[in-house]
Amino acid sequence: MSDDWDTVTKIGSKVTGGPSQRETVVRGKAALNAAQRNGNIVGTEKKFATGNPATKSGVEGQRLTKVDRSDDIVPVQKVNPEIGKAITQRRGQEPYKMTQAELAKKVNAQANDIKTLESGQAIKNQALLNKVARVLKISPKTGKPLDDEPAKGSSSK
C-alpha cells in the first residue's frame, strides 16, 4: 500500500471494456421476435393490473382506497333501519310468524345476528340479509314483500 495522498480510488465507476447490453422493455410481438432472432436473452413477465375493470372486483376495493387516501374516519356501512323494521313486521305476520331464534335457525345464523339486523345496528352483511329475505320473501334492498307480485312467467286468464 502506498502512502501517496494524491491518488484517488473510485468505487462503483463504470467498468472499462466493451459495451454491455442494457435491459430494454419491448412492447409487441414483432419487437420480441426480432430480439429472439438476434440471439438476445429474452425474459418475459406478466404484469397483473389490480384496477382492471374487466375483473369486476366490486366497489369494496374502491372504498378501501378511499379509506387509505382520507384522513377522516369513514363510517362502516350499516343495514338500513327500514329493512330491520320490515323484517320485524314480516316475522309477526301469520304465514311467517316465528321468533328471532327460529328465524336464525332457518338462515343458519345466531339469534343475536337477527336481533342486531332488526335494530339496524348490524354491519351490512349482504349474505345474511339475502338469506333472511329469502325465508321471509321480502326484498333485501327495500324490505317490501315479494309475494304480492305475480310470479314471473305465469299468465292470468
PDB file of C-alpha atoms in Angstrom, residues 55-153:
ATOM      1  CA  THR A  55     -62.486  -8.424 -13.335  1.00  0.00           C
ATOM      2  CA  LYS A  56     -65.476  -6.688 -11.698  1.00  0.00           C
ATOM      3  CA  SER A  57     -63.867  -6.758  -8.279  1.00  0.00           C
ATOM      4  CA  GLY A  58     -66.656  -4.636  -6.825  1.00  0.00           C
ATOM      5  CA  VAL A  59     -66.739  -1.361  -5.015  1.00  0.00           C
ATOM      6  CA  GLU A  60     -65.192  -2.640  -1.797  1.00  0.00           C
ATOM      7  CA  GLY A  61     -61.698  -2.131  -3.209  1.00  0.00           C
ATOM      8  CA  GLN A  62     -62.634   1.400  -4.211  1.00  0.00           C
ATOM      9  CA  ARG A  63     -63.972   2.036  -0.721  1.00  0.00           C
ATOM     10  CA  LEU A  64     -60.747   0.761   0.856  1.00  0.00           C
ATOM     11  CA  THR A  65     -58.731   3.006  -1.440  1.00  0.00           C
ATOM     12  CA  LYS A  66     -60.883   5.915  -0.319  1.00  0.00           C
ATOM     13  CA  VAL A  67     -60.162   4.959   3.298  1.00  0.00           C
ATOM     14  CA  ASP A  68     -56.432   4.844   2.587  1.00  0.00           C
ATOM     15  CA  ARG A  69     -56.418   8.262   0.961  1.00  0.00           C
ATOM     16  CA  SER A  70     -58.533  10.070   3.507  1.00  0.00           C
ATOM     17  CA  ASP A  71     -57.537  11.300   6.916  1.00  0.00           C
ATOM     18  CA  ASP A  72     -61.085  11.126   8.239  1.00  0.00           C
ATOM     19  CA  ILE A  73     -62.683   8.104   9.795  1.00  0.00           C
ATOM     20  CA  VAL A  74     -65.023   6.501   7.273  1.00  0.00           C
ATOM     21  CA  PRO A  75     -68.113   5.004   8.943  1.00  0.00           C
ATOM     22  CA  VAL A  76     -68.856   1.326   8.449  1.00  0.00           C
ATOM     23  CA  GLN A  77     -71.850   0.581   6.242  1.00  0.00           C
ATOM     24  CA  LYS A  78     -74.833  -0.488   8.354  1.00  0.00           C
ATOM     25  CA  VAL A  79     -78.125  -2.070   7.439  1.00  0.00           C
ATOM     26  CA  ASN A  80     -80.931   0.364   6.643  1.00  0.00           C
ATOM     27  CA  PRO A  81     -83.241   0.590   9.706  1.00  0.00           C
ATOM     28  CA  GLU A  82     -86.275   0.407   7.409  1.00  0.00           C
ATOM     29  CA  ILE A  83     -85.212  -3.082   6.340  1.00  0.00           C
ATOM     30  CA  GLY A  84     -84.907  -4.065  10.002  1.00  0.00           C
ATOM     31  CA  LYS A  85     -88.451  -2.821  10.664  1.00  0.00           C
ATOM     32  CA  ALA A  86     -89.694  -4.707   7.604  1.00  0.00           C
ATOM     33  CA  ILE A  87     -88.088  -7.927   8.885  1.00  0.00           C
ATOM     34  CA  THR A  88     -89.716  -7.450  12.303  1.00  0.00           C
ATOM     35  CA  GLN A  89     -93.139  -6.768  10.761  1.00  0.00           C
ATOM     36  CA  ARG A  90     -92.886  -9.688   8.356  1.00  0.00           C
ATOM     37  CA  ARG A  91     -91.833 -12.012  11.178  1.00  0.00           C
ATOM     38  CA  GLY A  92     -95.035 -11.055  13.022  1.00  0.00           C
ATOM     39  CA  GLN A  93     -97.366 -11.813  10.095  1.00  0.00           C
ATOM     40  CA  GLU A  94     -99.248 -15.098  10.102  1.00  0.00           C
ATOM     41  CA  PRO A  95     -97.632 -17.331   7.470  1.00  0.00           C
ATOM     42  CA  TYR A  96     -94.146 -16.182   8.517  1.00  0.00           C
ATOM     43  CA  LYS A  97     -94.789 -15.932  12.268  1.00  0.00           C
ATOM     44  CA  MET A  98     -91.620 -17.007  14.092  1.00  0.00           C
ATOM     45  CA  THR A  99     -89.235 -15.870  16.806  1.00  0.00           C
ATOM     46  CA  GLN A 100     -85.787 -14.422  16.208  1.00  0.00           C
ATOM     47  CA  ALA A 101     -84.268 -17.736  17.302  1.00  0.00           C
ATOM     48  CA  GLU A 102     -86.414 -19.710  14.839  1.00  0.00           C
ATOM     49  CA  LEU A 103     -85.506 -17.347  12.002  1.00  0.00           C
ATOM     50  CA  ALA A 104     -81.842 -17.579  12.969  1.00  0.00           C
ATOM     51  CA  LYS A 105     -82.021 -21.373  12.838  1.00  0.00           C
ATOM     52  CA  LYS A 106     -83.633 -21.261   9.370  1.00  0.00           C
ATOM     53  CA  VAL A 107     -80.920 -18.983   7.947  1.00  0.00           C
ATOM     54  CA  ASN A 108     -78.100 -20.766   9.825  1.00  0.00           C
ATOM     55  CA  ALA A 109     -77.145 -17.740  11.929  1.00  0.00           C
ATOM     56  CA  GLN A 110     -77.188 -16.717  15.580  1.00  0.00           C
ATOM     57  CA  ALA A 111     -80.200 -15.108  17.212  1.00  0.00           C
ATOM     58  CA  ASN A 112     -78.041 -12.120  18.156  1.00  0.00           C
ATOM     59  CA  ASP A 113     -77.327 -11.527  14.432  1.00  0.00           C
ATOM     60  CA  ILE A 114     -81.075 -11.334  13.735  1.00  0.00           C
ATOM     61  CA  LYS A 115     -81.550  -9.009  16.722  1.00  0.00           C
ATOM     62  CA  THR A 116     -78.880  -6.560  15.504  1.00  0.00           C
ATOM     63  CA  LEU A 117     -80.196  -6.846  11.936  1.00  0.00           C
ATOM     64  CA  GLU A 118     -83.702  -5.871  13.037  1.00  0.00           C
ATOM     65  CA  SER A 119     -82.451  -2.990  15.202  1.00  0.00           C
ATOM     66  CA  GLY A 120     -80.465  -1.507  12.308  1.00  0.00           C
ATOM     67  CA  GLN A 121     -77.192  -1.675  14.257  1.00  0.00           C
ATOM     68  CA  ALA A 122     -75.748  -4.582  12.250  1.00  0.00           C
ATOM     69  CA  ILE A 123     -72.805  -4.109   9.949  1.00  0.00           C
ATOM     70  CA  LYS A 124     -74.045  -4.743   6.434  1.00  0.00           C
ATOM     71  CA  ASN A 125     -73.749  -8.456   5.720  1.00  0.00           C
ATOM     72  CA  GLN A 126     -75.357  -8.989   2.334  1.00  0.00           C
ATOM     73  CA  ALA A 127     -75.205 -12.784   2.558  1.00  0.00           C
ATOM     74  CA  LEU A 128     -77.182 -12.866   5.811  1.00  0.00           C
ATOM     75  CA  LEU A 129     -79.592 -10.238   4.520  1.00  0.00           C
ATOM     76  CA  ASN A 130     -80.237 -12.297   1.376  1.00  0.00           C
ATOM     77  CA  LYS A 131     -80.916 -15.450   3.424  1.00  0.00           C
ATOM     78  CA  VAL A 132     -83.370 -13.643   5.716  1.00  0.00           C
ATOM     79  CA  ALA A 133     -85.066 -12.021   2.723  1.00  0.00           C
ATOM     80  CA  ARG A 134     -85.422 -15.402   1.003  1.00  0.00           C
ATOM     81  CA  VAL A 135     -87.028 -17.015   4.065  1.00  0.00           C
ATOM     82  CA  LEU A 136     -89.416 -14.106   4.701  1.00  0.00           C
ATOM     83  CA  LYS A 137     -89.990 -13.438   0.985  1.00  0.00           C
ATOM     84  CA  ILE A 138     -89.063  -9.747   1.124  1.00  0.00           C
ATOM     85  CA  SER A 139     -86.771  -7.635  -0.996  1.00  0.00           C
ATOM     86  CA  PRO A 140     -83.244  -7.468   0.513  1.00  0.00           C
ATOM     87  CA  LYS A 141     -82.844  -3.910  -0.778  1.00  0.00           C
ATOM     88  CA  THR A 142     -86.170  -2.315   0.159  1.00  0.00           C
ATOM     89  CA  GLY A 143     -87.773  -4.727   2.631  1.00  0.00           C
ATOM     90  CA  LYS A 144     -91.035  -4.789   0.691  1.00  0.00           C
ATOM     91  CA  PRO A 145     -92.937  -8.101   0.484  1.00  0.00           C
ATOM     92  CA  LEU A 146     -92.318 -10.098  -2.681  1.00  0.00           C
ATOM     93  CA  ASP A 147     -95.290 -12.482  -2.609  1.00  0.00           C
ATOM     94  CA  ASP A 148     -97.692  -9.675  -3.535  1.00  0.00           C
ATOM     95  CA  GLU A 149     -96.112  -9.588  -7.000  1.00  0.00           C
ATOM     96  CA  PRO A 150     -97.221 -12.105  -9.643  1.00  0.00           C
ATOM     97  CA  ALA A 151     -94.770 -14.882 -10.374  1.00  0.00           C
ATOM     98  CA  LYS A 152     -92.613 -14.452 -13.461  1.00  0.00           C
ATOM     99  CA  GLY A 153     -93.679 -16.481 -16.455  1.00  0.00           C
TER     100      GLY A 153
END
